[in-house]
mmCIF file of C-alpha atoms and ligand atoms in Angstrom:
data_model
loop_
_atom_site.group_PDB
_atom_site.id
_atom_site.type_symbol
_atom_site.label_atom_id
_atom_site.label_comp_id
_atom_site.label_asym_id
_atom_site.label_seq_id
_atom_site.Cartn_x
_atom_site.Cartn_y
_atom_site.Cartn_z
ATOM 1 C CA UNK Q 1 0.000 0.000 0.000
ATOM 2 C CA UNK Q 2 1.259 3.458 -0.874
ATOM 3 C CA UNK Q 3 0.005 6.414 1.114
ATOM 4 C CA UNK Q 4 0.825 9.799 -0.390
ATOM 5 C CA UNK Q 5 1.172 12.299 2.418
ATOM 6 C CA UNK Q 6 0.326 15.972 2.148
ATOM 7 C CA UNK Q 7 3.355 18.131 2.890
ATOM 8 C CA UNK Q 8 1.195 19.882 5.490
ATOM 9 C CA UNK Q 9 0.323 16.755 7.487
ATOM 10 C CA UNK Q 10 0.361 17.658 11.197
ATOM 11 C CA UNK Q 11 2.371 15.642 13.732
ATOM 12 C CA UNK Q 12 -0.935 14.613 15.320
ATOM 13 C CA UNK Q 13 -2.386 13.251 12.048
ATOM 14 C CA UNK Q 14 0.919 11.538 11.340
ATOM 15 C CA UNK Q 15 0.885 9.842 14.753
ATOM 16 C CA UNK Q 16 -2.726 8.802 14.209
ATOM 17 C CA UNK Q 17 -1.779 7.257 10.872
ATOM 18 C CA UNK Q 18 1.058 5.294 12.490
ATOM 19 C CA UNK Q 19 -1.346 4.077 15.136
ATOM 20 C CA UNK Q 20 -3.855 2.757 12.584
ATOM 21 C CA UNK Q 21 -1.143 1.103 10.500
ATOM 22 C CA UNK Q 22 0.146 -0.701 13.573
ATOM 23 C CA UNK Q 23 -3.401 -1.673 14.518
ATOM 24 C CA UNK Q 24 -4.061 -3.354 11.163
ATOM 25 C CA UNK Q 25 -0.777 -5.226 11.561
ATOM 26 C CA UNK Q 26 1.168 -3.483 8.770
ATOM 27 C CA UNK Q 27 4.789 -2.329 8.776
ATOM 28 C CA UNK Q 28 5.618 1.011 7.231
ATOM 29 C CA UNK Q 29 8.522 2.954 5.819
ATOM 30 C CA UNK Q 30 8.384 6.703 5.262
ATOM 31 C CA UNK Q 31 9.924 7.752 1.955
ATOM 32 C CA UNK Q 32 10.791 11.384 1.268
ATOM 33 C CA UNK Q 33 11.840 11.996 -2.295
ATOM 34 C CA UNK Q 34 12.790 15.175 -4.119
ATOM 35 C CA UNK Q 35 9.102 15.461 -5.108
ATOM 36 C CA UNK Q 36 6.811 13.929 -2.498
ATOM 37 C CA UNK Q 37 6.357 12.183 0.840
ATOM 38 C CA UNK Q 38 5.039 8.648 0.931
ATOM 39 C CA UNK Q 39 4.396 5.981 3.467
ATOM 40 C CA UNK Q 40 4.894 2.498 2.051
ATOM 41 C CA UNK Q 41 3.025 -0.003 4.191
ATOM 42 C CA UNK Q 42 3.316 -3.755 3.794
ATOM 43 C CA UNK Q 43 1.247 -6.507 5.331
ATOM 44 C CA UNK Q 44 -1.292 -9.165 4.498
ATOM 45 C CA UNK Q 45 -4.273 -8.495 6.745
ATOM 46 C CA UNK Q 46 -7.486 -7.441 5.120
ATOM 47 C CA UNK Q 47 -8.829 -4.014 6.119
ATOM 48 C CA UNK Q 48 -11.065 -1.246 4.840
ATOM 49 C CA UNK Q 49 -8.828 1.152 2.902
ATOM 50 C CA UNK Q 50 -11.218 4.028 3.712
ATOM 51 C CA UNK Q 51 -10.044 3.898 7.341
ATOM 52 C CA UNK Q 52 -6.816 5.462 6.124
ATOM 53 C CA UNK Q 53 -8.053 7.325 3.048
ATOM 54 C CA UNK Q 54 -10.396 9.462 5.118
ATOM 55 C CA UNK Q 55 -7.700 10.641 7.557
ATOM 56 C CA UNK Q 56 -6.423 14.199 7.617
ATOM 57 C CA UNK Q 57 -3.134 14.878 5.852
ATOM 58 C CA UNK Q 58 -3.515 12.069 3.304
ATOM 59 C CA UNK Q 59 -3.331 13.036 -0.355
ATOM 60 C CA UNK Q 60 -4.113 9.616 -1.790
ATOM 61 C CA UNK Q 61 -3.902 5.940 -0.988
ATOM 62 C CA UNK Q 62 -3.357 2.983 -3.312
ATOM 63 C CA UNK Q 63 -3.243 -0.750 -2.865
ATOM 64 C CA UNK Q 64 -0.183 -2.177 -4.644
ATOM 65 C CA UNK Q 65 0.139 -5.929 -4.505
ATOM 66 C CA UNK Q 66 3.396 -6.120 -6.513
ATOM 67 C CA UNK Q 67 6.690 -6.901 -4.718
ATOM 68 C CA UNK Q 68 7.878 -3.471 -5.820
ATOM 69 C CA UNK Q 69 5.571 -0.604 -4.904
ATOM 70 C CA UNK Q 70 6.743 2.926 -5.705
ATOM 71 C CA UNK Q 71 7.966 2.011 -9.175
ATOM 72 C CA UNK Q 72 4.750 0.140 -9.936
ATOM 73 C CA UNK Q 73 2.208 1.449 -12.373
ATOM 74 C CA UNK Q 74 -0.550 0.266 -10.051
ATOM 75 C CA UNK Q 75 -0.517 3.588 -8.232
ATOM 76 C CA UNK Q 76 0.834 5.900 -10.916
ATOM 77 C CA UNK Q 77 -0.665 5.504 -14.336
ATOM 78 C CA UNK Q 78 0.985 8.561 -15.854
ATOM 79 C CA UNK Q 79 4.416 7.847 -17.215
ATOM 80 C CA UNK Q 80 7.380 9.418 -15.462
ATOM 81 C CA UNK Q 81 9.335 11.999 -17.366
ATOM 82 C CA UNK Q 82 12.820 12.823 -16.131
ATOM 83 C CA UNK Q 83 14.097 16.322 -16.575
ATOM 84 C CA UNK Q 84 17.856 16.683 -16.997
ATOM 85 C CA UNK Q 85 17.876 20.476 -17.378
ATOM 86 C CA UNK Q 86 18.164 22.709 -20.478
ATOM 87 C CA UNK Q 87 15.002 21.217 -21.965
ATOM 88 C CA UNK Q 88 16.415 17.676 -22.107
ATOM 89 C CA UNK Q 89 13.986 14.973 -20.961
ATOM 90 C CA UNK Q 90 13.870 11.205 -20.781
ATOM 91 C CA UNK Q 91 10.369 9.810 -21.242
ATOM 92 C CA UNK Q 92 7.339 11.605 -22.586
ATOM 93 C CA UNK Q 93 6.564 11.580 -26.273
ATOM 94 C CA UNK Q 94 9.986 12.248 -27.677
ATOM 95 C CA UNK Q 95 12.491 9.455 -28.307
ATOM 96 C CA UNK Q 96 15.706 9.959 -26.306
ATOM 97 C CA UNK Q 97 18.976 9.045 -27.946
ATOM 98 C CA UNK Q 98 22.169 8.569 -25.941
ATOM 99 C CA UNK Q 99 25.274 7.857 -27.984
ATOM 100 C CA UNK Q 100 29.011 7.729 -27.558
ATOM 101 C CA UNK Q 101 31.892 5.353 -27.005
ATOM 102 C CA UNK Q 102 31.935 2.401 -24.669
ATOM 103 C CA UNK Q 103 34.917 4.015 -22.903
ATOM 104 C CA UNK Q 104 36.222 7.549 -22.777
ATOM 105 C CA UNK Q 105 39.710 7.158 -24.246
ATOM 106 C CA UNK Q 106 41.150 10.609 -24.942
ATOM 107 C CA UNK Q 107 40.324 14.312 -25.164
ATOM 108 C CA UNK Q 108 40.458 14.144 -28.936
ATOM 109 C CA UNK Q 109 37.918 11.326 -28.954
ATOM 110 C CA UNK Q 110 35.588 13.347 -26.717
ATOM 111 C CA UNK Q 111 35.884 16.426 -28.967
ATOM 112 C CA UNK Q 112 35.181 14.446 -32.124
ATOM 113 C CA UNK Q 113 32.214 12.666 -30.584
ATOM 114 C CA UNK Q 114 30.733 15.880 -29.194
ATOM 115 C CA UNK Q 115 31.041 17.528 -32.624
ATOM 116 C CA UNK Q 116 29.332 14.518 -34.219
ATOM 117 C CA UNK Q 117 26.480 14.556 -31.677
ATOM 118 C CA UNK Q 118 25.986 18.302 -32.049
ATOM 119 C CA UNK Q 119 25.791 17.995 -35.824
ATOM 120 C CA UNK Q 120 23.053 15.395 -35.385
ATOM 121 C CA UNK Q 121 21.046 17.095 -32.649
ATOM 122 C CA UNK Q 122 21.829 14.415 -30.038
ATOM 123 C CA UNK Q 123 21.710 15.807 -26.510
ATOM 124 C CA UNK Q 124 23.097 12.981 -24.358
ATOM 125 C CA UNK Q 125 26.555 11.450 -24.647
ATOM 126 C CA UNK Q 126 27.512 8.111 -23.134
ATOM 127 C CA UNK Q 127 31.030 7.061 -22.163
ATOM 128 C CA UNK Q 128 32.464 4.993 -19.360
ATOM 129 C CA UNK Q 129 35.339 6.207 -17.208
ATOM 130 C CA UNK Q 130 34.980 3.345 -14.732
ATOM 131 C CA UNK Q 131 34.757 0.179 -16.785
ATOM 132 C CA UNK Q 132 33.668 -3.189 -15.455
ATOM 133 C CA UNK Q 133 35.829 -5.594 -17.459
ATOM 134 C CA UNK Q 134 35.728 -9.372 -17.376
ATOM 135 C CA UNK Q 135 39.532 -9.458 -17.336
ATOM 136 C CA UNK Q 136 41.536 -7.427 -14.810
ATOM 137 C CA UNK Q 137 44.164 -6.900 -17.535
ATOM 138 C CA UNK Q 138 41.776 -5.018 -19.845
ATOM 139 C CA UNK Q 139 41.520 -1.194 -19.968
ATOM 140 C CA UNK Q 140 39.510 -0.121 -16.943
ATOM 141 C CA UNK Q 141 38.822 3.498 -17.799
ATOM 142 C CA UNK Q 142 40.346 6.952 -17.293
ATOM 143 C CA UNK Q 143 38.615 7.471 -13.946
ATOM 144 C CA UNK Q 144 37.618 10.831 -12.514
ATOM 145 C CA UNK Q 145 40.134 12.789 -14.624
ATOM 146 C CA UNK Q 146 38.527 11.312 -17.725
ATOM 147 C CA UNK Q 147 35.110 12.358 -16.437
ATOM 148 C CA UNK Q 148 36.320 15.928 -15.887
ATOM 149 C CA UNK Q 149 37.531 16.109 -19.487
ATOM 150 C CA UNK Q 150 34.248 14.594 -20.647
ATOM 151 C CA UNK Q 151 32.370 17.234 -18.653
ATOM 152 C CA UNK Q 152 34.481 20.113 -19.918
ATOM 153 C CA UNK Q 153 33.539 19.454 -23.541
ATOM 154 C CA UNK Q 154 29.931 18.434 -22.961
ATOM 155 C CA UNK Q 155 29.024 21.295 -20.671
ATOM 156 C CA UNK Q 156 30.123 24.036 -23.001
ATOM 157 C CA UNK Q 157 28.121 22.425 -25.799
ATOM 158 C CA UNK Q 158 24.933 21.737 -23.812
ATOM 159 C CA UNK Q 159 25.345 17.953 -23.939
ATOM 160 C CA UNK Q 160 24.316 15.816 -20.958
ATOM 161 C CA UNK Q 161 26.496 12.983 -19.692
ATOM 162 C CA UNK Q 162 25.584 9.393 -18.874
ATOM 163 C CA UNK Q 163 28.399 7.393 -17.319
ATOM 164 C CA UNK Q 164 28.731 4.291 -15.193
ATOM 165 C CA UNK Q 165 29.279 4.333 -11.445
ATOM 166 C CA UNK Q 166 30.692 1.116 -10.026
ATOM 167 C CA UNK Q 167 30.933 1.747 -6.310
ATOM 168 C CA UNK Q 168 29.569 3.945 -3.558
ATOM 169 C CA UNK Q 169 32.833 5.855 -3.034
ATOM 170 C CA UNK Q 170 32.744 7.088 -6.652
ATOM 171 C CA UNK Q 171 29.360 8.817 -6.326
ATOM 172 C CA UNK Q 172 30.455 11.905 -4.465
ATOM 173 C CA UNK Q 173 33.419 12.786 -6.714
ATOM 174 C CA UNK Q 174 31.236 12.187 -9.808
ATOM 175 C CA UNK Q 175 28.284 14.230 -8.597
ATOM 176 C CA UNK Q 176 29.214 17.542 -10.208
ATOM 177 C CA UNK Q 177 30.071 15.961 -13.561
ATOM 178 C CA UNK Q 178 27.509 13.245 -14.374
ATOM 179 C CA UNK Q 179 23.907 13.932 -15.373
ATOM 180 C CA UNK Q 180 22.839 10.282 -15.367
ATOM 181 C CA UNK Q 181 24.528 7.651 -13.216
ATOM 182 C CA UNK Q 182 24.485 4.329 -15.045
ATOM 183 C CA UNK Q 183 24.381 1.182 -12.942
ATOM 184 C CA UNK Q 184 25.847 -1.589 -15.070
ATOM 185 C CA UNK Q 185 24.459 -5.074 -15.507
ATOM 186 C CA UNK Q 186 27.081 -6.480 -13.162
ATOM 187 C CA UNK Q 187 25.948 -4.155 -10.383
ATOM 188 C CA UNK Q 188 22.207 -4.549 -10.923
ATOM 189 C CA UNK Q 189 21.832 -6.040 -7.462
ATOM 190 C CA UNK Q 190 24.535 -4.134 -5.640
ATOM 191 C CA UNK Q 191 22.097 -3.004 -2.993
ATOM 192 C CA UNK Q 192 24.554 -0.743 -1.185
ATOM 193 C CA UNK Q 193 25.169 1.134 -4.426
ATOM 194 C CA UNK Q 194 21.428 1.362 -5.105
ATOM 195 C CA UNK Q 195 20.763 2.653 -1.581
ATOM 196 C CA UNK Q 196 23.413 5.330 -2.028
ATOM 197 C CA UNK Q 197 22.101 6.386 -5.453
ATOM 198 C CA UNK Q 198 18.702 6.783 -3.837
ATOM 199 C CA UNK Q 199 20.138 9.533 -1.706
ATOM 200 C CA UNK Q 200 21.254 11.845 -4.505
ATOM 201 C CA UNK Q 201 19.246 14.151 -6.720
ATOM 202 C CA UNK Q 202 20.554 12.934 -10.071
ATOM 203 C CA UNK Q 203 19.015 10.593 -12.618
ATOM 204 C CA UNK Q 204 19.992 6.929 -12.370
ATOM 205 C CA UNK Q 205 19.797 4.435 -15.238
ATOM 206 C CA UNK Q 206 19.564 0.833 -14.073
ATOM 207 C CA UNK Q 207 20.637 -1.840 -16.490
ATOM 208 C CA UNK Q 208 19.042 -5.231 -16.239
ATOM 209 C CA UNK Q 209 21.311 -7.807 -14.611
ATOM 210 C CA UNK Q 210 23.147 -10.323 -16.770
ATOM 211 C CA UNK Q 211 20.746 -13.040 -15.638
ATOM 212 C CA UNK Q 212 18.284 -10.692 -14.016
ATOM 213 C CA UNK Q 213 14.535 -11.118 -14.190
ATOM 214 C CA UNK Q 214 12.133 -8.264 -14.854
ATOM 215 C CA UNK Q 215 10.942 -8.484 -11.274
ATOM 216 C CA UNK Q 216 14.520 -8.194 -9.994
ATOM 217 C CA UNK Q 217 15.134 -5.123 -12.152
ATOM 218 C CA UNK Q 218 12.021 -3.472 -10.750
ATOM 219 C CA UNK Q 219 12.997 -4.366 -7.200
ATOM 220 C CA UNK Q 220 16.403 -2.782 -7.803
ATOM 221 C CA UNK Q 221 14.611 0.352 -8.994
ATOM 222 C CA UNK Q 222 12.527 0.194 -5.813
ATOM 223 C CA UNK Q 223 15.738 0.400 -3.762
ATOM 224 C CA UNK Q 224 16.607 3.701 -5.418
ATOM 225 C CA UNK Q 225 13.098 5.153 -5.151
ATOM 226 C CA UNK Q 226 12.528 4.055 -1.547
ATOM 227 C CA UNK Q 227 15.749 5.818 -0.575
ATOM 228 C CA UNK Q 228 14.381 9.089 -1.919
ATOM 229 C CA UNK Q 229 15.264 9.384 -5.602
ATOM 230 C CA UNK Q 230 12.442 9.216 -8.139
ATOM 231 C CA UNK Q 231 14.622 9.958 -11.163
ATOM 232 C CA UNK Q 232 15.031 6.397 -12.399
ATOM 233 C CA UNK Q 233 15.395 5.032 -15.928
ATOM 234 C CA UNK Q 234 15.279 1.313 -16.732
ATOM 235 C CA UNK Q 235 17.451 -0.267 -19.412
ATOM 236 C CA UNK Q 236 17.030 -3.527 -21.299
ATOM 237 C CA UNK Q 237 20.517 -4.551 -22.443
ATOM 238 C CA UNK Q 238 20.099 -8.256 -23.061
ATOM 239 C CA UNK Q 239 20.359 -11.232 -20.772
ATOM 240 C CA UNK Q 240 22.434 -14.394 -20.729
ATOM 241 C CA UNK Q 241 20.708 -17.412 -22.214
ATOM 242 C CA UNK Q 242 21.854 -20.732 -23.722
ATOM 243 C CA UNK Q 243 22.235 -18.983 -27.091
ATOM 244 C CA UNK Q 244 25.794 -18.086 -28.007
ATOM 245 C CA UNK Q 245 25.445 -16.908 -31.601
ATOM 246 C CA UNK Q 246 25.489 -13.343 -30.286
ATOM 247 C CA UNK Q 247 26.734 -11.555 -27.159
ATOM 248 C CA UNK Q 248 23.459 -11.385 -25.232
ATOM 249 C CA UNK Q 249 19.805 -12.113 -25.902
ATOM 250 C CA UNK Q 250 18.154 -8.701 -26.225
ATOM 251 C CA UNK Q 251 14.842 -9.343 -24.532
ATOM 252 C CA UNK Q 252 12.488 -7.140 -26.501
ATOM 253 C CA UNK Q 253 9.570 -8.762 -24.704
ATOM 254 C CA UNK Q 254 10.725 -6.996 -21.567
ATOM 255 C CA UNK Q 255 9.962 -3.578 -23.037
ATOM 256 C CA UNK Q 256 6.160 -3.747 -23.287
ATOM 257 C CA UNK Q 257 6.028 -5.775 -20.078
ATOM 258 C CA UNK Q 258 8.092 -3.213 -18.163
ATOM 259 C CA UNK Q 259 5.968 -0.403 -19.556
ATOM 260 C CA UNK Q 260 2.884 -2.155 -18.343
ATOM 261 C CA UNK Q 261 4.302 -2.865 -14.898
ATOM 262 C CA UNK Q 262 6.122 0.385 -14.207
ATOM 263 C CA UNK Q 263 5.683 4.095 -14.827
ATOM 264 C CA UNK Q 264 9.444 4.558 -15.308
ATOM 265 C CA UNK Q 265 10.931 5.286 -18.740
ATOM 266 C CA UNK Q 266 12.729 2.457 -20.501
ATOM 267 C CA UNK Q 267 15.768 2.615 -22.721
ATOM 268 C CA UNK Q 268 16.934 -0.138 -25.035
ATOM 269 C CA UNK Q 269 20.640 -0.927 -25.453
ATOM 270 C CA UNK Q 270 21.035 -2.856 -28.699
ATOM 271 C CA UNK Q 271 24.839 -2.469 -28.662
ATOM 272 C CA UNK Q 272 25.301 -4.770 -25.676
ATOM 273 C CA UNK Q 273 22.029 -6.501 -26.519
ATOM 274 C CA UNK Q 274 23.334 -8.179 -29.655
ATOM 275 C CA UNK Q 275 26.975 -7.117 -29.606
ATOM 276 C CA UNK Q 276 27.445 -7.316 -33.386
ATOM 277 C CA UNK Q 277 27.889 -4.005 -35.222
ATOM 278 C CA UNK Q 278 26.037 -4.859 -38.406
ATOM 279 C CA UNK Q 279 22.890 -5.896 -36.499
ATOM 280 C CA UNK Q 280 22.774 -3.100 -33.930
ATOM 281 C CA UNK Q 281 20.677 -0.729 -36.073
ATOM 282 C CA UNK Q 282 17.888 -3.234 -36.685
ATOM 283 C CA UNK Q 283 17.685 -4.124 -33.004
ATOM 284 C CA UNK Q 284 17.611 -0.439 -32.063
ATOM 285 C CA UNK Q 285 14.656 0.077 -34.400
ATOM 286 C CA UNK Q 286 12.966 -3.057 -33.075
ATOM 287 C CA UNK Q 287 13.387 -1.741 -29.526
ATOM 288 C CA UNK Q 288 11.608 1.466 -30.466
ATOM 289 C CA UNK Q 289 8.784 -0.469 -32.125
ATOM 290 C CA UNK Q 290 8.551 -2.521 -28.914
ATOM 291 C CA UNK Q 291 7.877 0.730 -27.054
ATOM 292 C CA UNK Q 292 11.223 1.938 -25.700
ATOM 293 C CA UNK Q 293 11.380 5.609 -24.690
ATOM 294 C CA UNK Q 294 14.923 5.831 -25.938
ATOM 295 C CA UNK Q 295 18.014 4.106 -27.225
ATOM 296 C CA UNK Q 296 21.583 3.993 -25.925
ATOM 297 C CA UNK Q 297 24.177 3.320 -28.604
ATOM 298 C CA UNK Q 298 27.896 2.715 -28.694
ATOM 299 C CA UNK Q 299 29.404 4.923 -31.373
ATOM 300 C CA UNK Q 300 33.103 5.434 -32.115
ATOM 301 C CA UNK Q 301 35.077 7.606 -34.522
ATOM 302 C CA UNK Q 302 37.127 4.537 -35.545
ATOM 303 C CA UNK Q 303 35.200 1.491 -34.286
ATOM 304 C CA UNK Q 304 37.910 -1.012 -35.169
ATOM 305 C CA UNK Q 305 40.301 0.919 -32.908
ATOM 306 C CA UNK Q 306 37.948 1.276 -29.919
ATOM 307 C CA UNK Q 307 39.681 0.130 -26.741
ATOM 308 C CA UNK Q 308 36.569 -1.647 -25.467
ATOM 309 C CA UNK Q 309 33.600 -3.220 -27.260
ATOM 310 C CA UNK Q 310 34.974 -2.393 -30.703
ATOM 311 C CA UNK Q 311 32.959 -5.239 -32.277
ATOM 312 C CA UNK Q 312 29.669 -3.499 -31.519
ATOM 313 C CA UNK Q 313 30.459 0.211 -31.961
ATOM 314 C CA UNK Q 314 28.816 2.001 -34.875
ATOM 315 C CA UNK Q 315 30.856 4.353 -37.026
ATOM 316 C CA UNK Q 316 29.696 7.968 -37.282
ATOM 317 C CA UNK Q 317 28.314 7.246 -40.742
ATOM 318 C CA UNK Q 318 26.354 4.209 -39.543
ATOM 319 C CA UNK Q 319 25.075 6.079 -36.501
ATOM 320 C CA UNK Q 320 23.914 9.039 -38.607
ATOM 321 C CA UNK Q 321 21.851 6.759 -40.836
ATOM 322 C CA UNK Q 322 20.382 5.063 -37.777
ATOM 323 C CA UNK Q 323 19.418 8.389 -36.167
ATOM 324 C CA UNK Q 324 17.282 9.306 -39.156
ATOM 325 C CA UNK Q 325 15.691 5.841 -39.254
ATOM 326 C CA UNK Q 326 14.961 6.069 -35.535
ATOM 327 C CA UNK Q 327 13.283 9.391 -36.067
ATOM 328 C CA UNK Q 328 11.032 7.935 -38.760
ATOM 329 C CA UNK Q 329 10.095 4.930 -36.649
ATOM 330 C CA UNK Q 330 9.429 6.993 -33.541
ATOM 331 C CA UNK Q 331 7.148 9.296 -35.544
ATOM 332 C CA UNK Q 332 4.876 6.344 -36.286
ATOM 333 C CA UNK Q 333 2.003 5.827 -33.854
ATOM 334 C CA UNK Q 334 1.658 2.341 -32.418
HETATM 335 C C1 PEP M 401 28.483 -0.348 -20.931
HETATM 336 O O1 PEP M 401 27.459 0.355 -21.040
HETATM 337 O O2 PEP M 401 29.541 -0.105 -21.544
HETATM 338 C C2 PEP M 401 28.404 -1.572 -20.112
HETATM 339 C C3 PEP M 401 29.477 -2.092 -19.533
HETATM 340 O O3 PEP M 401 27.164 -2.062 -20.065
HETATM 341 P P1 PEP M 401 26.551 -3.371 -19.333
HETATM 342 O O4 PEP M 401 26.614 -3.086 -17.859
HETATM 343 O O5 PEP M 401 25.163 -3.434 -19.871
HETATM 344 O O6 PEP M 401 27.387 -4.554 -19.728
HETATM 345 MN MN1 MN M 402 30.368 -1.303 -23.668
#
């Protein structure tokens, strides 16, 4: 059950509410986000919802039977739109495109990519400075200095930054430079990280775990929301299955299902989803047809020379063609 509290609720009404919740045998957690105050109450006993709905200081009350509550669409039918500043949004009617290299490699690479994005009207650049790599001997990113360079070029050109955070201690130093904190597939259930990201006022994009279910992804999102941050984006990036003809199995089914279950925006990542350059464009388009609110793409000035994920990066020419196809597909009404 989600109880939306009025900001003006008096201490007396609040105490009365706690009393009734205890009386019906429910446990509750108060959640204060950047936008609203909620009380999330869980329990199994049957009771008349009007006992709470009619109390003073209550804005609204909703029964939510899902394991996740605040991210569920059962209480919030309207889709969440996340504002990044300077008229850049995720969600709503406009398709969001995030593009850039797997890893930030050099200042020259950042400058070239920014110029390419600007020329194509793309407002969000991706690029990892902390890279989760299967081998400890692979390139692991330029770290905070790389992020500062990334920021320097994006900020002056009005481009927003999405970049991966791998551990709690990185959040604070990254705070002034990242617009969207990406939680990678390998950290999808790093609950300490999710708790900490719930305590900042920046957008967070949660990638589905390598073998993560839809329910687990939504519960991870619930960690962030219940800690106080409503600015959450979900990302389908493929899961591990028995199939090994491609890098991951991009689960396009997850997109309409997630949109039905949650009010949060959903982004599709066809680059990691299939992991094969020549098929990325088709899967990006398919993701949009499936209902994604946006696409995240790995793009590189010289894909064959990319330090990480070179096999799946699109060249600037390929990406440009895809952007115009994406625009056409997103203009269609489904
Ligand atoms: C990435 O975006 O480069 C990345 C490592 O993604 P994922 O966590 O989906 O593997
Ligand atoms: Mn990558």
